[in-house]
mmCIF file of C-alpha atoms in Angstrom:
data_model
loop_
_atom_site.group_PDB
_atom_site.id
_atom_site.type_symbol
_atom_site.label_atom_id
_atom_site.label_comp_id
_atom_site.label_asym_id
_atom_site.label_seq_id
_atom_site.Cartn_x
_atom_site.Cartn_y
_atom_site.Cartn_z
ATOM 1 C CA GLN A 1 -28.130 22.151 -20.256
ATOM 2 C CA GLN A 2 -29.172 23.497 -16.866
ATOM 3 C CA PRO A 3 -32.752 23.139 -15.642
ATOM 4 C CA VAL A 4 -34.661 26.323 -14.882
ATOM 5 C CA GLN A 5 -36.027 26.902 -11.390
ATOM 6 C CA SER A 6 -38.754 29.242 -10.193
ATOM 7 C CA PRO A 7 -39.236 31.277 -8.161
ATOM 8 C CA GLN A 8 -35.748 32.594 -7.393
ATOM 9 C CA ALA A 9 -36.685 33.290 -3.790
ATOM 10 C CA VAL A 10 -39.615 32.858 -1.435
ATOM 11 C CA ILE A 11 -40.295 34.083 2.101
ATOM 12 C CA LEU A 12 -42.663 32.111 4.313
ATOM 13 C CA ARG A 13 -43.949 32.183 7.825
ATOM 14 C CA GLU A 14 -43.838 28.964 9.825
ATOM 15 C CA GLY A 15 -46.716 26.725 8.858
ATOM 16 C CA GLU A 16 -47.190 28.178 5.368
ATOM 17 C CA ASP A 17 -46.821 26.202 2.143
ATOM 18 C CA ALA A 18 -44.683 26.805 -0.931
ATOM 19 C CA VAL A 19 -43.989 25.188 -4.283
ATOM 20 C CA ILE A 20 -40.665 25.223 -6.120
ATOM 21 C CA ASN A 21 -40.693 24.400 -9.816
ATOM 22 C CA CYS A 22 -38.009 22.918 -12.032
ATOM 23 C CA SER A 23 -38.222 22.557 -15.795
ATOM 24 C CA SER A 24 -35.952 21.193 -18.481
ATOM 25 C CA SER A 25 -35.770 21.552 -22.236
ATOM 26 C CA LYS A 26 -34.588 17.947 -22.525
ATOM 27 C CA ALA A 27 -36.345 14.683 -21.812
ATOM 28 C CA LEU A 28 -35.810 13.660 -18.227
ATOM 29 C CA TYR A 29 -35.084 10.264 -16.771
ATOM 30 C CA SER A 30 -34.769 11.524 -13.230
ATOM 31 C CA VAL A 31 -34.908 14.703 -11.180
ATOM 32 C CA HIS A 32 -32.844 15.210 -8.050
ATOM 33 C CA TRP A 33 -33.539 17.694 -5.252
ATOM 34 C CA TYR A 34 -30.935 19.021 -2.813
ATOM 35 C CA ARG A 35 -30.981 21.671 -0.101
ATOM 36 C CA GLN A 36 -28.009 23.792 0.857
ATOM 37 C CA LYS A 37 -27.919 25.862 4.016
ATOM 38 C CA HIS A 38 -25.665 28.894 4.171
ATOM 39 C CA GLY A 39 -22.018 27.886 4.461
ATOM 40 C CA GLU A 40 -22.796 24.178 4.267
ATOM 41 C CA ALA A 41 -22.668 21.435 1.650
ATOM 42 C CA PRO A 42 -25.761 20.493 -0.370
ATOM 43 C CA VAL A 43 -27.776 17.694 1.232
ATOM 44 C CA PHE A 44 -29.799 15.129 -0.692
ATOM 45 C CA LEU A 45 -33.591 15.377 -0.359
ATOM 46 C CA MET A 46 -34.976 13.054 -2.992
ATOM 47 C CA ILE A 47 -34.808 11.508 -6.426
ATOM 48 C CA LEU A 48 -37.832 11.160 -8.672
ATOM 49 C CA LEU A 49 -37.515 8.583 -11.411
ATOM 50 C CA LYS A 50 -39.340 8.138 -14.661
ATOM 51 C CA GLY A 51 -42.199 5.814 -13.996
ATOM 52 C CA GLY A 52 -43.118 7.306 -10.667
ATOM 53 C CA GLU A 53 -40.585 5.878 -8.252
ATOM 54 C CA GLN A 54 -39.377 8.227 -5.525
ATOM 55 C CA LYS A 55 -36.485 7.855 -3.147
ATOM 56 C CA GLY A 56 -36.092 10.354 -0.343
ATOM 57 C CA HIS A 57 -35.269 10.897 3.275
ATOM 58 C CA GLU A 58 -37.441 13.787 4.345
ATOM 59 C CA LYS A 59 -41.106 14.583 4.776
ATOM 60 C CA ILE A 60 -41.006 16.858 1.739
ATOM 61 C CA SER A 61 -43.046 15.753 -1.234
ATOM 62 C CA ALA A 62 -42.453 16.263 -4.923
ATOM 63 C CA SER A 63 -43.956 15.470 -8.273
ATOM 64 C CA PHE A 64 -42.458 14.628 -11.645
ATOM 65 C CA ASN A 65 -44.301 15.222 -14.900
ATOM 66 C CA GLU A 66 -42.307 13.345 -17.538
ATOM 67 C CA LYS A 67 -44.330 14.649 -20.487
ATOM 68 C CA LYS A 68 -43.923 18.281 -19.488
ATOM 69 C CA GLN A 69 -40.325 17.683 -18.369
ATOM 70 C CA GLN A 70 -41.106 19.371 -15.083
ATOM 71 C CA SER A 71 -40.805 18.670 -11.394
ATOM 72 C CA SER A 72 -42.208 20.470 -8.381
ATOM 73 C CA LEU A 73 -41.123 20.354 -4.748
ATOM 74 C CA TYR A 74 -43.807 20.968 -2.139
ATOM 75 C CA LEU A 75 -42.925 22.506 1.205
ATOM 76 C CA THR A 76 -45.969 21.871 3.369
ATOM 77 C CA ALA A 77 -46.482 23.351 6.832
ATOM 78 C CA SER A 78 -43.003 24.818 6.617
ATOM 79 C CA GLN A 79 -40.660 24.753 9.587
ATOM 80 C CA LEU A 80 -37.742 27.046 10.406
ATOM 81 C CA SER A 81 -35.399 24.190 9.454
ATOM 82 C CA TYR A 82 -36.703 24.336 5.865
ATOM 83 C CA SER A 83 -34.765 27.554 5.252
ATOM 84 C CA GLY A 84 -32.004 27.231 2.687
ATOM 85 C CA THR A 85 -31.406 27.158 -1.038
ATOM 86 C CA TYR A 86 -33.080 24.355 -2.953
ATOM 87 C CA PHE A 87 -31.504 23.000 -6.120
ATOM 88 C CA CYS A 88 -33.027 20.678 -8.648
ATOM 89 C CA GLY A 89 -30.725 18.560 -10.753
ATOM 90 C CA THR A 90 -31.270 16.688 -13.964
ATOM 91 C CA GLU A 91 -29.155 13.709 -14.843
ATOM 92 C CA MET A 92 -27.847 12.529 -18.173
ATOM 93 C CA THR A 93 -25.192 9.823 -18.454
ATOM 94 C CA TYR A 94 -23.658 10.327 -15.015
ATOM 95 C CA LYS A 95 -23.645 14.125 -15.369
ATOM 96 C CA LEU A 96 -25.832 15.974 -12.881
ATOM 97 C CA SER A 97 -26.778 19.509 -13.975
ATOM 98 C CA PHE A 98 -28.131 21.809 -11.276
ATOM 99 C CA GLY A 99 -30.415 24.791 -11.603
ATOM 100 C CA ALA A 100 -29.545 28.191 -10.165
ATOM 101 C CA GLY A 101 -31.480 27.493 -6.981
ATOM 102 C CA THR A 102 -34.477 28.814 -5.046
ATOM 103 C CA THR A 103 -33.750 30.526 -1.747
ATOM 104 C CA VAL A 104 -36.371 29.781 0.896
ATOM 105 C CA THR A 105 -36.574 31.828 4.077
ATOM 106 C CA VAL A 106 -38.944 30.642 6.785
ATOM 107 C CA ARG A 107 -39.675 33.148 9.539
ATOM 108 C CA ALA A 108 -41.209 32.550 12.952
ATOM 109 C CA ASP B 1 -18.796 6.561 9.823
ATOM 110 C CA ALA B 2 -16.936 9.496 8.314
ATOM 111 C CA GLY B 3 -18.677 11.326 5.558
ATOM 112 C CA VAL B 4 -16.995 12.935 2.573
ATOM 113 C CA THR B 5 -13.904 14.876 3.574
ATOM 114 C CA GLN B 6 -12.050 17.517 1.594
ATOM 115 C CA SER B 7 -8.781 19.329 2.062
ATOM 116 C CA PRO B 8 -7.763 22.034 2.382
ATOM 117 C CA THR B 9 -10.731 24.043 3.654
ATOM 118 C CA HIS B 10 -9.498 27.333 2.236
ATOM 119 C CA LEU B 11 -6.800 28.203 -0.247
ATOM 120 C CA ILE B 12 -5.452 31.441 -1.676
ATOM 121 C CA LYS B 13 -3.476 31.303 -4.915
ATOM 122 C CA THR B 14 -2.107 33.761 -7.443
ATOM 123 C CA ARG B 15 -3.068 33.893 -11.111
ATOM 124 C CA GLY B 16 -1.049 31.442 -13.173
ATOM 125 C CA GLN B 17 -0.331 29.093 -10.305
ATOM 126 C CA GLN B 18 -1.462 25.489 -10.016
ATOM 127 C CA VAL B 19 -3.598 23.968 -7.267
ATOM 128 C CA THR B 20 -4.498 20.452 -6.076
ATOM 129 C CA LEU B 21 -7.615 19.747 -4.065
ATOM 130 C CA ARG B 22 -8.242 16.438 -2.323
ATOM 131 C CA CYS B 23 -11.320 14.389 -1.532
ATOM 132 C CA SER B 24 -11.979 11.213 0.434
ATOM 133 C CA PRO B 25 -15.341 9.608 -0.317
ATOM 134 C CA LYS B 26 -17.825 8.282 2.195
ATOM 135 C CA SER B 27 -17.067 4.759 3.329
ATOM 136 C CA GLY B 28 -18.432 2.225 0.845
ATOM 137 C CA HIS B 29 -18.649 4.703 -2.039
ATOM 138 C CA ASP B 30 -16.614 4.173 -5.175
ATOM 139 C CA THR B 31 -17.613 7.103 -7.371
ATOM 140 C CA VAL B 32 -16.432 10.680 -6.965
ATOM 141 C CA SER B 33 -17.771 13.757 -8.717
ATOM 142 C CA TRP B 34 -16.340 17.268 -8.595
ATOM 143 C CA TYR B 35 -18.343 20.488 -8.821
ATOM 144 C CA GLN B 36 -17.533 24.179 -8.977
ATOM 145 C CA GLN B 37 -19.950 26.507 -7.194
ATOM 146 C CA ALA B 38 -19.636 30.237 -7.754
ATOM 147 C CA LEU B 39 -21.239 32.568 -5.244
ATOM 148 C CA GLY B 40 -25.020 32.580 -5.587
ATOM 149 C CA GLN B 41 -25.035 29.831 -8.231
ATOM 150 C CA GLY B 42 -25.781 26.147 -8.352
ATOM 151 C CA PRO B 43 -22.959 23.594 -8.436
ATOM 152 C CA GLN B 44 -21.510 23.089 -11.924
ATOM 153 C CA PHE B 45 -20.398 19.565 -12.814
ATOM 154 C CA ILE B 46 -16.672 19.310 -13.598
ATOM 155 C CA PHE B 47 -16.167 15.545 -13.952
ATOM 156 C CA GLN B 48 -16.817 12.155 -12.400
ATOM 157 C CA TYR B 49 -14.366 9.384 -11.592
ATOM 158 C CA TYR B 50 -15.209 5.711 -11.358
ATOM 159 C CA GLU B 51 -12.767 2.793 -11.292
ATOM 160 C CA GLU B 52 -9.885 5.270 -11.514
ATOM 161 C CA GLU B 53 -11.092 6.633 -14.853
ATOM 162 C CA GLU B 54 -12.844 9.839 -15.836
ATOM 163 C CA ARG B 55 -16.292 8.613 -16.771
ATOM 164 C CA GLN B 56 -17.984 11.889 -17.652
ATOM 165 C CA ARG B 57 -16.909 15.499 -18.017
ATOM 166 C CA GLY B 58 -18.706 18.831 -17.941
ATOM 167 C CA ASN B 59 -17.909 21.988 -19.909
ATOM 168 C CA PHE B 60 -14.606 22.791 -18.284
ATOM 169 C CA PRO B 61 -11.269 23.400 -20.060
ATOM 170 C CA ASP B 62 -8.375 20.965 -19.989
ATOM 171 C CA ARG B 63 -6.773 23.077 -17.250
ATOM 172 C CA PHE B 64 -9.059 21.103 -14.960
ATOM 173 C CA SER B 65 -7.862 17.549 -14.509
ATOM 174 C CA GLY B 66 -8.321 14.864 -11.935
ATOM 175 C CA HIS B 67 -7.303 11.540 -10.643
ATOM 176 C CA GLN B 68 -8.819 8.714 -8.639
ATOM 177 C CA PHE B 69 -6.709 6.402 -6.532
ATOM 178 C CA PRO B 70 -7.253 2.682 -5.818
ATOM 179 C CA ASN B 71 -8.731 3.579 -2.395
ATOM 180 C CA TYR B 72 -11.358 5.713 -4.284
ATOM 181 C CA SER B 73 -10.012 9.031 -3.018
ATOM 182 C CA SER B 74 -9.629 11.706 -5.657
ATOM 183 C CA GLU B 75 -7.739 14.841 -6.571
ATOM 184 C CA LEU B 76 -8.747 17.846 -8.624
ATOM 185 C CA ASN B 77 -5.926 19.767 -10.277
ATOM 186 C CA VAL B 78 -6.314 23.192 -11.831
ATOM 187 C CA ASN B 79 -3.445 24.665 -13.851
ATOM 188 C CA ALA B 80 -2.795 28.246 -14.934
ATOM 189 C CA LEU B 81 -5.303 29.653 -12.465
ATOM 190 C CA LEU B 82 -7.546 32.519 -13.559
ATOM 191 C CA LEU B 83 -9.427 34.991 -11.381
ATOM 192 C CA GLY B 84 -12.637 33.337 -12.564
ATOM 193 C CA ASP B 85 -11.586 30.059 -10.983
ATOM 194 C CA SER B 86 -12.337 31.550 -7.566
ATOM 195 C CA ALA B 87 -15.190 29.445 -6.197
ATOM 196 C CA LEU B 88 -16.218 26.737 -3.772
ATOM 197 C CA TYR B 89 -15.121 23.333 -5.057
ATOM 198 C CA LEU B 90 -17.332 20.512 -3.919
ATOM 199 C CA CYS B 91 -16.628 16.829 -4.028
ATOM 200 C CA ALA B 92 -19.486 14.340 -3.908
ATOM 201 C CA SER B 93 -19.366 10.580 -3.569
ATOM 202 C CA SER B 94 -21.925 7.947 -4.420
ATOM 203 C CA PHE B 95 -22.391 4.246 -4.856
ATOM 204 C CA PRO B 96 -24.020 3.710 -8.224
ATOM 205 C CA GLY B 97 -26.098 0.693 -7.463
ATOM 206 C CA ALA B 98 -28.773 1.951 -9.816
ATOM 207 C CA TYR B 99 -28.833 4.391 -12.684
ATOM 208 C CA SER B 100 -29.884 7.239 -10.457
ATOM 209 C CA TYR B 101 -28.300 7.605 -7.081
ATOM 210 C CA GLU B 102 -27.958 10.130 -4.313
ATOM 211 C CA GLN B 103 -24.715 12.000 -3.858
ATOM 212 C CA TYR B 104 -23.097 12.894 -0.570
ATOM 213 C CA PHE B 105 -21.277 16.210 -0.675
ATOM 214 C CA GLY B 106 -18.209 17.203 1.257
ATOM 215 C CA PRO B 107 -17.876 20.603 2.955
ATOM 216 C CA GLY B 108 -15.922 22.006 0.010
ATOM 217 C CA THR B 109 -12.670 23.862 -0.565
ATOM 218 C CA ARG B 110 -12.944 27.629 -0.928
ATOM 219 C CA LEU B 111 -10.411 28.709 -3.554
ATOM 220 C CA THR B 112 -9.529 32.374 -3.935
ATOM 221 C CA VAL B 113 -7.380 33.434 -6.871
ATOM 222 C CA THR B 114 -5.776 36.875 -6.605
#
């Protein structure tokens, strides 16, 4: 079952902050975050594992609440390069299910 | 180091035809997953191949089939194409060293069914 993301879209000015939420009706072992720019492939941002471990490549932070089956991605002091569609994914037995995405537009 | 490559880039087919899409994983990766992404939607998991076997499958009909070769490259075959099969087909590779792992996506194949 697909996770649910909110909001669907957000518009920011450079330097502003935003939060993207992801929730699941099923117990989560891990949450994955990807960003896809228009016309490009999704790019890995981070994985949050049950127990608190995080693996990521970018200076974008996230949280994972195992009890509430929720994750949030924090875009802090946003830059123009943060624009794109953000997808959260939940994994169960090798199957990664993505949400519908949150489109982020950062304006100068 | 080449990333994930896919071919062809674009493809136009007629309803009822069959299509084969190809994927070469990133060097060192042995697992390939296929996704279908309709316009404005998130990628939908089709299946995953590991050690030349389908290890997991999403909610797609049997018209969607695949194969993994000994060099880890993979093919996605779709038979009896429907208009609704028009989408971007993404291939992603990974090296499952742990239970959860990051996936590297290829640029995709844009399939249009007329």
